[in-house]
Coordinates of C-alpha atoms and ligand atoms in Angstrom, one line a residue:
X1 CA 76.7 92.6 252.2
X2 CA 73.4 92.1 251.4
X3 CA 71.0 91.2 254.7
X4 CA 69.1 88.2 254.4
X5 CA 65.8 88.5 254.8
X6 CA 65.0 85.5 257.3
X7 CA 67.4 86.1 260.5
X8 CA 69.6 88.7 261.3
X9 CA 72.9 88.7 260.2
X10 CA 74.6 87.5 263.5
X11 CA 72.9 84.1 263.3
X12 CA 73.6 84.3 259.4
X13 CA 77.1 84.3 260.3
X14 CA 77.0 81.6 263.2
X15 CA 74.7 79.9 260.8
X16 CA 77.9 79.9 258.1
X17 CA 80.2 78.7 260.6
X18 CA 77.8 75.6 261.2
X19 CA 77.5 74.4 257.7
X20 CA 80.3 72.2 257.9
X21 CA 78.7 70.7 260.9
X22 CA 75.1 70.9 259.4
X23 CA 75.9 69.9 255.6
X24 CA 75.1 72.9 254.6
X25 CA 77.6 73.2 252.1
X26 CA 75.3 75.8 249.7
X27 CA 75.5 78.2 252.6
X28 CA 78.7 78.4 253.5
X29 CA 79.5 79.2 250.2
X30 CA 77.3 81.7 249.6
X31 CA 79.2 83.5 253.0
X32 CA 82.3 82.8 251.7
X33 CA 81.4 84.9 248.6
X34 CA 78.9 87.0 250.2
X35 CA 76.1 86.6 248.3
X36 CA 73.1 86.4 250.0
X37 CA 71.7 82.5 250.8
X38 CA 69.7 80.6 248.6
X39 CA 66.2 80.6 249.5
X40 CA 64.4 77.7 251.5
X41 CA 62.8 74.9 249.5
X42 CA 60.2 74.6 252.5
X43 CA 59.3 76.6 255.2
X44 CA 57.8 75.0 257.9
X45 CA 56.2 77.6 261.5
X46 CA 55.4 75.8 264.8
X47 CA 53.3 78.2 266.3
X48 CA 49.9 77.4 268.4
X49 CA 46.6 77.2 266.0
X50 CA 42.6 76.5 266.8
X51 CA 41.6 73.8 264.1
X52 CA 37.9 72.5 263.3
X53 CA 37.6 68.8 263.4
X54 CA 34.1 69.3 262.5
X55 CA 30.6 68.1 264.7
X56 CA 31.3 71.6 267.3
X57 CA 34.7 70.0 268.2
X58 CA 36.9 73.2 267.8
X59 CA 40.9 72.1 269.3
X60 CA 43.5 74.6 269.7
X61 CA 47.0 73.0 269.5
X62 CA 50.3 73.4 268.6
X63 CA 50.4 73.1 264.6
X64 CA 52.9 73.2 261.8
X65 CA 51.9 76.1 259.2
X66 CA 48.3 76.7 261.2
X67 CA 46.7 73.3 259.6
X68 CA 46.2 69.5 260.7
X69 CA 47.7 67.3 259.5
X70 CA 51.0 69.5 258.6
X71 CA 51.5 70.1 254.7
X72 CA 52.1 67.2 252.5
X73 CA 56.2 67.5 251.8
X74 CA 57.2 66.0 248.7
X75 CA 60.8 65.4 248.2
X76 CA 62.8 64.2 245.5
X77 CA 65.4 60.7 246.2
X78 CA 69.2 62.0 246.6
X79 CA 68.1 65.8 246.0
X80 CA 69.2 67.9 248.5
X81 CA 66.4 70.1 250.3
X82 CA 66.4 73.2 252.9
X83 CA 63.9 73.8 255.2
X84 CA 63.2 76.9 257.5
X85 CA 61.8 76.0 260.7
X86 CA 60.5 78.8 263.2
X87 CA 59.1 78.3 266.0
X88 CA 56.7 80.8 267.6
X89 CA 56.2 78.7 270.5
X90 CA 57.5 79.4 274.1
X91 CA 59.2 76.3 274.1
X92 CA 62.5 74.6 272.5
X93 CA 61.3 72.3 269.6
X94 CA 62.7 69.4 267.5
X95 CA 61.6 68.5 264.4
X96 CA 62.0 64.5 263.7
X97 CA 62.4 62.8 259.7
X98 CA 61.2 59.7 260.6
X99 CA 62.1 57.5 258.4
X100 CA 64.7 58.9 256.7
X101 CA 68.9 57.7 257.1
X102 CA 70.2 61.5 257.1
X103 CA 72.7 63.0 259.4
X104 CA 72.0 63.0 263.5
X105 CA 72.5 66.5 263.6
X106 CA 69.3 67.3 261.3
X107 CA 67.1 64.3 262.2
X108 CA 65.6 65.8 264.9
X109 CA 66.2 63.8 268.5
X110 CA 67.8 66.2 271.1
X111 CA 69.3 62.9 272.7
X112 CA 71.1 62.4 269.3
X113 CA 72.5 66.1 269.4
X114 CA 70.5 67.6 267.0
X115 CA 70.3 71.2 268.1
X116 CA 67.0 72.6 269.4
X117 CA 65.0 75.3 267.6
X118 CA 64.8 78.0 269.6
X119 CA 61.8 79.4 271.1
X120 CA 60.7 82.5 268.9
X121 CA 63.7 81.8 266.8
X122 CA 64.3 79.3 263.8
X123 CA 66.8 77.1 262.6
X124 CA 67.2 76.4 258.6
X125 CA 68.4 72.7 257.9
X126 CA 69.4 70.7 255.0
X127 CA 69.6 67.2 254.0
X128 CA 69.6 64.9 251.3
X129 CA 66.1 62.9 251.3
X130 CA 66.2 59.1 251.3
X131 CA 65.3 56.5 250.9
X132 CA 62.2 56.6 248.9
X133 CA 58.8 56.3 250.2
X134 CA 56.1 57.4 252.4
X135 CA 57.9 58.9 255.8
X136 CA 56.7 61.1 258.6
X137 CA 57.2 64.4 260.1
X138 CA 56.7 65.1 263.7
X139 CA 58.0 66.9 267.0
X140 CA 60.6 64.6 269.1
X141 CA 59.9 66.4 272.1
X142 CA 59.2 64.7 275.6
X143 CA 56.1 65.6 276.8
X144 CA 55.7 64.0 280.6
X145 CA 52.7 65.0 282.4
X146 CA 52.2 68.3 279.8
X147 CA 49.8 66.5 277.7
X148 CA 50.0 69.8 275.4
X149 CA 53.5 68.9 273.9
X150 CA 55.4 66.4 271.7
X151 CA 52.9 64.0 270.0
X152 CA 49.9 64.9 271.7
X153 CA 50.4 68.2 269.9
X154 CA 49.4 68.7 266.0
X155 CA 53.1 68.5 265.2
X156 CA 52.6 65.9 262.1
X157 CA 52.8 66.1 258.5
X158 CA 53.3 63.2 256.1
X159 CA 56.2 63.4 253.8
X160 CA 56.9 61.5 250.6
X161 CA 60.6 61.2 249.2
X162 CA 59.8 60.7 244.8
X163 CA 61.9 57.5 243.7
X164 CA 64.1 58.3 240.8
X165 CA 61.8 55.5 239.0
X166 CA 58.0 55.2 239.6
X167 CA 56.5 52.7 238.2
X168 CA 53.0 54.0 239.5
X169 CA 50.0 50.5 239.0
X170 CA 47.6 53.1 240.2
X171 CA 45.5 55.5 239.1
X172 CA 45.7 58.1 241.7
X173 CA 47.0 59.0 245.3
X174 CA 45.3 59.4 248.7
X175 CA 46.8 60.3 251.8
X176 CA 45.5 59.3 255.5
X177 CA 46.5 61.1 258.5
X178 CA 44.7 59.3 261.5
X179 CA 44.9 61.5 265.3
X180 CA 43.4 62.1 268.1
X181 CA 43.0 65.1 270.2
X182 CA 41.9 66.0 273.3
X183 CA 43.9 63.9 275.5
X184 CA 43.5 63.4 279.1
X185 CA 44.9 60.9 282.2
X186 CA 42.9 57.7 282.7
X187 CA 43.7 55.0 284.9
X188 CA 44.3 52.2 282.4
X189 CA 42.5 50.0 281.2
X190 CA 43.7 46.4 279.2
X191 CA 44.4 47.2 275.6
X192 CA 43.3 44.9 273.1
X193 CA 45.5 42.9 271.8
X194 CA 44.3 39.4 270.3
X195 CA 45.0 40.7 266.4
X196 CA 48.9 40.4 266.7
X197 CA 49.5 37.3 265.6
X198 CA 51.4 35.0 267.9
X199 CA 51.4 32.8 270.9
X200 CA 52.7 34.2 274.4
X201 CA 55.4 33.4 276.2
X202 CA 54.6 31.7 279.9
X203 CA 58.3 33.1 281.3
X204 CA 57.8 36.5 280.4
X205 CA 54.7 36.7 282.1
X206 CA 56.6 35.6 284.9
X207 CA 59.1 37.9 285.0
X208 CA 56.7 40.6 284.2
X209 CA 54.8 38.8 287.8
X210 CA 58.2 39.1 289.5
X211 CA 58.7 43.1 288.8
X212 CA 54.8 43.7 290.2
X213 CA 56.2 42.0 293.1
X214 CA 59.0 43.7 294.1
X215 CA 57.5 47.3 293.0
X216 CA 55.5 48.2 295.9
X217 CA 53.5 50.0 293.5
X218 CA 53.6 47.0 291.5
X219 CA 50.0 45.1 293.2
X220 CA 46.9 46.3 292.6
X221 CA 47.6 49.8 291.1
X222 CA 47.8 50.9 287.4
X223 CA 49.9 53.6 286.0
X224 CA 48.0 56.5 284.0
X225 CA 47.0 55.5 280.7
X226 CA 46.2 58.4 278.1
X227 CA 42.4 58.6 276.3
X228 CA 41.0 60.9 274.1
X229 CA 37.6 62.8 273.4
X230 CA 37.9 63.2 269.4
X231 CA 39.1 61.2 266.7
X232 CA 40.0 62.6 262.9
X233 CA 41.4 61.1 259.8
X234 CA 42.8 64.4 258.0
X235 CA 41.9 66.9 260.7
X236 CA 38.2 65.7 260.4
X237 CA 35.9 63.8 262.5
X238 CA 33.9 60.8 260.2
X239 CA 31.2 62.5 258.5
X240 CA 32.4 66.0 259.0
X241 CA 35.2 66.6 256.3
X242 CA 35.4 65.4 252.5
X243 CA 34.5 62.3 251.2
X244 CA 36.9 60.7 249.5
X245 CA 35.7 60.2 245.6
X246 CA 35.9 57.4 243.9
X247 CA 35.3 55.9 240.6
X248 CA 33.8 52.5 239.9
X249 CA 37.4 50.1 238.5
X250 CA 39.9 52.7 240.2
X251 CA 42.9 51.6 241.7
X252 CA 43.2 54.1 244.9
X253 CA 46.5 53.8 246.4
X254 CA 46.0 54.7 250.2
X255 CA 49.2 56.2 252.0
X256 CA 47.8 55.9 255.7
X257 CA 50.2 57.1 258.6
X258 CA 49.0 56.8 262.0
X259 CA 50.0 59.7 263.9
X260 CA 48.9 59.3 267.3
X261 CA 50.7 59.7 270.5
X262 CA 50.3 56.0 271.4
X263 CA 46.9 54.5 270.3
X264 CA 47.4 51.3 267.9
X265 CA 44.6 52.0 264.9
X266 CA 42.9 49.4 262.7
X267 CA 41.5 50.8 259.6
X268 CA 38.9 48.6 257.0
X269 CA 36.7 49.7 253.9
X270 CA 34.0 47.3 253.8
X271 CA 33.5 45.1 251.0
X272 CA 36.9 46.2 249.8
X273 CA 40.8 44.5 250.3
X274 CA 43.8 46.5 251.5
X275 CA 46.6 45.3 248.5
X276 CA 49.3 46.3 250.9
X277 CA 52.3 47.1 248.4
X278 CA 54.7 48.9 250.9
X279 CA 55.0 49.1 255.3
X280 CA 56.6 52.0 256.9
X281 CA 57.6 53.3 252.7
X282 CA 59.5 50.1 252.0
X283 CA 58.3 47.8 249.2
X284 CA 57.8 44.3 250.0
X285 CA 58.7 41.3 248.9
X286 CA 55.2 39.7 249.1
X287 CA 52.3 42.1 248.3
X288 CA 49.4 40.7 250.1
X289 CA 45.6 41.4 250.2
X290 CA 44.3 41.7 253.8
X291 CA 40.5 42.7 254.9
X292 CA 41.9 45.7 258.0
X293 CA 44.9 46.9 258.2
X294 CA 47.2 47.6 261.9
X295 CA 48.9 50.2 262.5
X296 CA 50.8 50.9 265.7
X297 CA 52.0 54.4 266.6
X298 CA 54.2 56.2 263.8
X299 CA 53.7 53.0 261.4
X300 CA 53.0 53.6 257.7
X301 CA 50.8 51.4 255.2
X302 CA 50.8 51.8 251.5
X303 CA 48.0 49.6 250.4
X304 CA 46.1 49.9 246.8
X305 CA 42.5 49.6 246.9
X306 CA 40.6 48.3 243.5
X307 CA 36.8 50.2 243.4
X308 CA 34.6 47.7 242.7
X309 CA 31.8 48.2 245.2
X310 CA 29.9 50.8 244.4
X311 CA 28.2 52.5 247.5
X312 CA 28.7 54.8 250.3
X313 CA 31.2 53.3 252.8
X314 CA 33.1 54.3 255.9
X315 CA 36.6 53.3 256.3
X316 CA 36.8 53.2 259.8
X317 CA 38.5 52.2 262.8
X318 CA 37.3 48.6 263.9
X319 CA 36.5 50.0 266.8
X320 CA 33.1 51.1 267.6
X321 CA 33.6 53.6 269.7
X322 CA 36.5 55.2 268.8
X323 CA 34.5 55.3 265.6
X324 CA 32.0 57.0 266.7
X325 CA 33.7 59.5 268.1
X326 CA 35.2 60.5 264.7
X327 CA 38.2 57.6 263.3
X328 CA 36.7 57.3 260.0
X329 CA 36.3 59.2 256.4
X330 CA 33.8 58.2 254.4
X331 CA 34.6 56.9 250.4
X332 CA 31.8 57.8 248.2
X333 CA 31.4 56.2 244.3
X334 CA 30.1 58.5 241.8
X335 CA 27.0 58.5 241.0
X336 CA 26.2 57.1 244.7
X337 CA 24.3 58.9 247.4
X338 CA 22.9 58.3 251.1
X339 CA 24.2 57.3 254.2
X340 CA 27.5 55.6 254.5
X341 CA 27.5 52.3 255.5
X342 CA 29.5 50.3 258.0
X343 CA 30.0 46.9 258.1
X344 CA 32.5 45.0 260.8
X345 CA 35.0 43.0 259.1
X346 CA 35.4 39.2 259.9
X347 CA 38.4 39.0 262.6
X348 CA 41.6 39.2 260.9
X349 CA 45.1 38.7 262.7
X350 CA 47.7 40.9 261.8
X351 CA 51.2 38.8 260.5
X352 CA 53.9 41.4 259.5
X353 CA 55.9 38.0 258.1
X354 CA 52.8 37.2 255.3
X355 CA 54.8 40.0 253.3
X356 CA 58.0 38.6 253.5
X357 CA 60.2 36.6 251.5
X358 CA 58.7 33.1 251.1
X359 CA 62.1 31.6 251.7
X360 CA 64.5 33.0 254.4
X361 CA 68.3 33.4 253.6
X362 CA 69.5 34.8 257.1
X363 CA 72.3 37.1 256.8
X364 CA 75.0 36.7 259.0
X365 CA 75.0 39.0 262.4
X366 CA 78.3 40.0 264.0
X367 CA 76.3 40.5 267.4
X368 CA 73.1 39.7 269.0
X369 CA 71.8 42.6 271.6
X370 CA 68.9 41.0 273.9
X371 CA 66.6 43.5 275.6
X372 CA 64.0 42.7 278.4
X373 CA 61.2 45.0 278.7
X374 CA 59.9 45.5 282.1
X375 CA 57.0 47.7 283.3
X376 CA 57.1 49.3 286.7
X377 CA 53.5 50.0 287.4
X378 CA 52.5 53.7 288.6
X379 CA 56.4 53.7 290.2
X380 CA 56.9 57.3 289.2
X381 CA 54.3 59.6 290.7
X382 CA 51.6 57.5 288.9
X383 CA 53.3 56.7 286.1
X384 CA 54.2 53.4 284.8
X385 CA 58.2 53.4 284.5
X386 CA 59.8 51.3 281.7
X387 CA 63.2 49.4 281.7
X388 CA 65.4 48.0 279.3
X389 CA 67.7 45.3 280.7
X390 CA 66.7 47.3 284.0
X391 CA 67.8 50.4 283.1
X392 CA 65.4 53.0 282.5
X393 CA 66.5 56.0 280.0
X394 CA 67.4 59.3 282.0
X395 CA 67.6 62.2 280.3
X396 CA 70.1 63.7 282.2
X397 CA 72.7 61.2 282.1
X398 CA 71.9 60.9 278.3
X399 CA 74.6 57.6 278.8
X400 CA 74.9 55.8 275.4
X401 CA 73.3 52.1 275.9
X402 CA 75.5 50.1 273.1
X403 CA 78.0 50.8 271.1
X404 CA 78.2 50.0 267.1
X405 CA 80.9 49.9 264.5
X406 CA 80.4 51.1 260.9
X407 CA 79.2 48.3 258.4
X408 CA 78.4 45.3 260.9
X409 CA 74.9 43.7 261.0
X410 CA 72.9 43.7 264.2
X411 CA 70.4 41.8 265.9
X412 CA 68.4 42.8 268.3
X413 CA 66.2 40.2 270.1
X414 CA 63.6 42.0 272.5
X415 CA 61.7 40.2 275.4
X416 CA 58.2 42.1 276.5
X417 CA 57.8 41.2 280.0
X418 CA 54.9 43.5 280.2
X419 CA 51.1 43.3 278.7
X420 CA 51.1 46.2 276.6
X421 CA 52.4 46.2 273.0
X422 CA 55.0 48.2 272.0
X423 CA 55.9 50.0 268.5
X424 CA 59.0 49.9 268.9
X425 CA 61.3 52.3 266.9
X426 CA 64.7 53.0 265.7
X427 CA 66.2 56.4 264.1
X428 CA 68.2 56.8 261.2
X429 CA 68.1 53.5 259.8
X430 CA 66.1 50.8 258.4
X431 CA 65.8 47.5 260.3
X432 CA 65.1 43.7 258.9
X433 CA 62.2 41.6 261.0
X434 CA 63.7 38.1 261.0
X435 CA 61.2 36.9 263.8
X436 CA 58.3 38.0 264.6
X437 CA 56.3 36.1 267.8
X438 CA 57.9 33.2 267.1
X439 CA 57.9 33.1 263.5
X440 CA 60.8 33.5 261.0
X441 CA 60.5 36.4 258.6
X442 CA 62.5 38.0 256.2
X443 CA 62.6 40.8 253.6
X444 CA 60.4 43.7 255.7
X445 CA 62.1 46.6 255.7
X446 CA 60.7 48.9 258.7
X447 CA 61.5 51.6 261.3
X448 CA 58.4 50.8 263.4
X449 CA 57.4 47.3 264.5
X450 CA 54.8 46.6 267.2
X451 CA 56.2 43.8 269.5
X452 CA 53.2 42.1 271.5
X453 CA 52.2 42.2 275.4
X454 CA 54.4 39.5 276.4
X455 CA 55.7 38.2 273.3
X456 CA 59.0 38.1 271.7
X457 CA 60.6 39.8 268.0
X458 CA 64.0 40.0 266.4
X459 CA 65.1 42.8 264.1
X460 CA 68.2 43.2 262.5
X461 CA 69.7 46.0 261.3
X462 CA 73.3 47.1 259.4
X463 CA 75.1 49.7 261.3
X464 CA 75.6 52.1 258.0
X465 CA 74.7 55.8 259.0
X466 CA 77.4 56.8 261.6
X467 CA 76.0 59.2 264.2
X468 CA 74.1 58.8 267.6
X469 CA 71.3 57.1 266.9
X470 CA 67.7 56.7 269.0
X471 CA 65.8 54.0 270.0
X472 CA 62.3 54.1 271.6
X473 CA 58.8 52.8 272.0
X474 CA 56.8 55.1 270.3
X475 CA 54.5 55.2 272.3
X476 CA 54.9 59.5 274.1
X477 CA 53.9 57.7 277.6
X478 CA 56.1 54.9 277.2
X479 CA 59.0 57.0 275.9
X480 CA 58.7 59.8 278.4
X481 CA 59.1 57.2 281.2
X482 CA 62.6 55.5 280.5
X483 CA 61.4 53.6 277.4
X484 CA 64.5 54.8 275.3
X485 CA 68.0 53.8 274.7
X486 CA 71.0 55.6 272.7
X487 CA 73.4 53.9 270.4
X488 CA 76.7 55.3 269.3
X489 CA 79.2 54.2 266.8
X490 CA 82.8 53.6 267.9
Ligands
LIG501 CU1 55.9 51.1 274.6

């Protein structure tokens, strides 16, 4: 028998016994007749990397294939795809398709049961992509206190499934990774949060009063917070990389994923309106023009951007300092030249349900989950601890939260009795907002929804993709510190 050429032919065998396990039908029949295995569509290498975000700010990180952000993957709708993953790294790694409904075994959570790549070993998966749209690739693991794993890492690359049918109203494509690096432990500060749309609710705040009163850390002392001394769109700080080139009457359609480890990002082009045709991949209902987009933590926008103001702008981060400091590319018209310019946009409150169906035709749920959020401040060696329903996630216990049967409808009704905002996420399928801060919605399709500092949001979502399946704030702090909670299907 021929010996394959990317692992040895012990885990070529174990791998052949897996594939029934791992869909990996192609392979195990390439054992069966001992041929050797087809070779990988993509090959992907964790390994640690130094990358230049420009202006003497040289990072070294843990990287996919030695560049930030990780290469662009382009997959086709319902075509089946293998990736290689190795991992040079000294530590077991997960690779997470966010945003895609494929098997738990290959989407990358550990708490799901996907199987770890090893360290200095690989693992070659296979899936069928869907659905269509602009989805996310990035590590899953928990970082804690080690602010040099999971999202804090380089570990990102966009990915973008093909529909079968494009029908493409734009002239060309740009892509927008937005990251920061060089993280470090702050005592936190109060995060703004006055452009969620929205009106607070007085009884959360009390309950979120009567947790800081019966934590004895709970008075007077913050947990640690997570800042950050550089800022890049694309691996570059603003002014450093590429500018993106433009043409006067261009429609630009901007793919922007934010990628951080837990900062919400706000993104504007001045004199120019975001079209925003699609959120988190999904198409909506209601294209709507808006002045800055919102993006919390792992949330996508697809937005198309008509040229007609010729200059030398910045799109930027609305705020100044994290601007600054590097969270901006600048767009330059042919033909223009000098310094880009930035100008702050008026205020703008961001309303997931101004892109939903105009009129609402709830579907029926067969069960309402409700989750309270609660923040235990600085009650684990510093660090805040979350709880859902008063349970906070343990990793060793791994105990499934809820169970779910195949092909019911779901809502889930979540209560934030703390002050931070939350994008909150769930794995392996696509959910429904049908209220969001107190407004009916319908017809946004996400996997990523930020739910306000003391504010209240249903989702609902059909239980269609059997398998243990995740749910988390995205936020790495938040996560890390009990903000999770597994679902299983009877
Ligand atoms: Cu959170």
């Amino acid at each position: 028998m021929a010996e394959p050429t990317t692992f040895g032919r012990r885990e070529f065998l174990k791998l052949g016994s897996l594939a029934a396990v791992t869909g990996l039908a192609p392979l195990a029949r390439a054992v069966a007749q001992s041929t050797p295995p087809p070779p990988a569509d993509h090959s992907l290498r964790i390994a640690a990397g130094r990358i230049d975000l420009g202006a003497g700010h040289e990072v070294t990180t843990t990287l996919y294939n030695q560049q930030f952000p990780g290469p662009l993957l382009r997959f086709t709708e319902g075509k089946r795809v293998i990736v290689d993953i190795h991992n040079d790294t000294d530590i077991p790694e997960v690779a997470h398709w966010h945003g895609q409904m494929i098997p738990s075994d290959v989407d990358g959570a550990i708490e799901e049961g996907t199987p770890v790549i090893p360290p200095h070993g690989m693992r070659r998966i296979s899936f069928v992509p869907k659905p269509a749209g602009f989805r996310f690739l990035h590590t899953h693991v928990i970082a804690g206190s080690d602010l040099t794993r999971g999202t804090y890492s380089g570990q990102a690359a966009p990915v973008y499934i093909e529909p079968k049918l494009n029908p493409g109203a734009y002239d060309r494509e740009v892509f927008l990774v937005l990251k920061e690096f060089e993280p470090s432990f702050s005592r936190g500060g109060d995060m703004d949060m006055d452009f969620l749309s929205g009106a607070t609710s007085k009884e959360l705040k009390q309950i979120g009063k009567g947790a800081d009163q019966k934590n004895p850390h709970g008075l007077g002392q913050k947990g640690f917070e997570v800042e950050y001394q550089s800022f890049c769109i694309n691996g570059k700080m603003l002014g450093s990389g590429e500018p993106v080139r433009v043409r006067t009457g261009e429609r630009v359609l901007f793919h922007v994923l934010n990628a951080s480890a837990g900062e919400i990002r706000s993104v504007a082009l001045p004199g120019h309106v975001f079209h925003v045709v699609a959120l988190d991949g999904n198409p909506l209902p209601t294209p709507a023009d808006v002045p800055v987009l919102w993006l919390g933590t792992a949330e996508r926008i697809s937005a198309i951007v008509e040229m007609r103001h010729p200059g030398v702008w910045v799109l930027g981060d609305l705020d100044n300092d994290d601007r600054r400091r590097g969270m901006g590319i600048v767009v330059e018209y042919a033909g223009q030249s000098g310094e880009a310019q930035w100008v702050k946009p008026r205020k703008y409150q961001w309303d997931y349900s101004i892109f939903g169906k105009s009129v609402a035709t709830p579907a029926a749920v067969d069960e309402t989950i409700e989750l309270l959020i609660v923040k235990n401040n600085a009650a684990l060696g510093g660090f805040n601890q979350w709880t859902l329903n008063g349970e906070a996630f343990s990793m060793e216990k791994m105990k499934p939260l809820y169970t779910v049967r195949e092909g019911r409808r779901y809502r889930l009704k979540f209560r934030n009795a703390s002050d931070d905002i939350h994008p909150l996420h769930l794995h392996r399928h696509s959910f429904e907002l049908t209220r969001i801060h107190g407004k009916p919605a319908s017809g946004v399709m996400k996997d990523v929804v930020m739910l306000g500092g003391f504010q209240e949001l249903e989702l609902e979502f059909m239980a269609d993709n059997p398998g243990p399946t995740l749910f988390h704030c995205h936020q790495q702090l938040h996560m890390d510190f009990g903000f999770m909670a597994l679902f299983r299907y009877a």
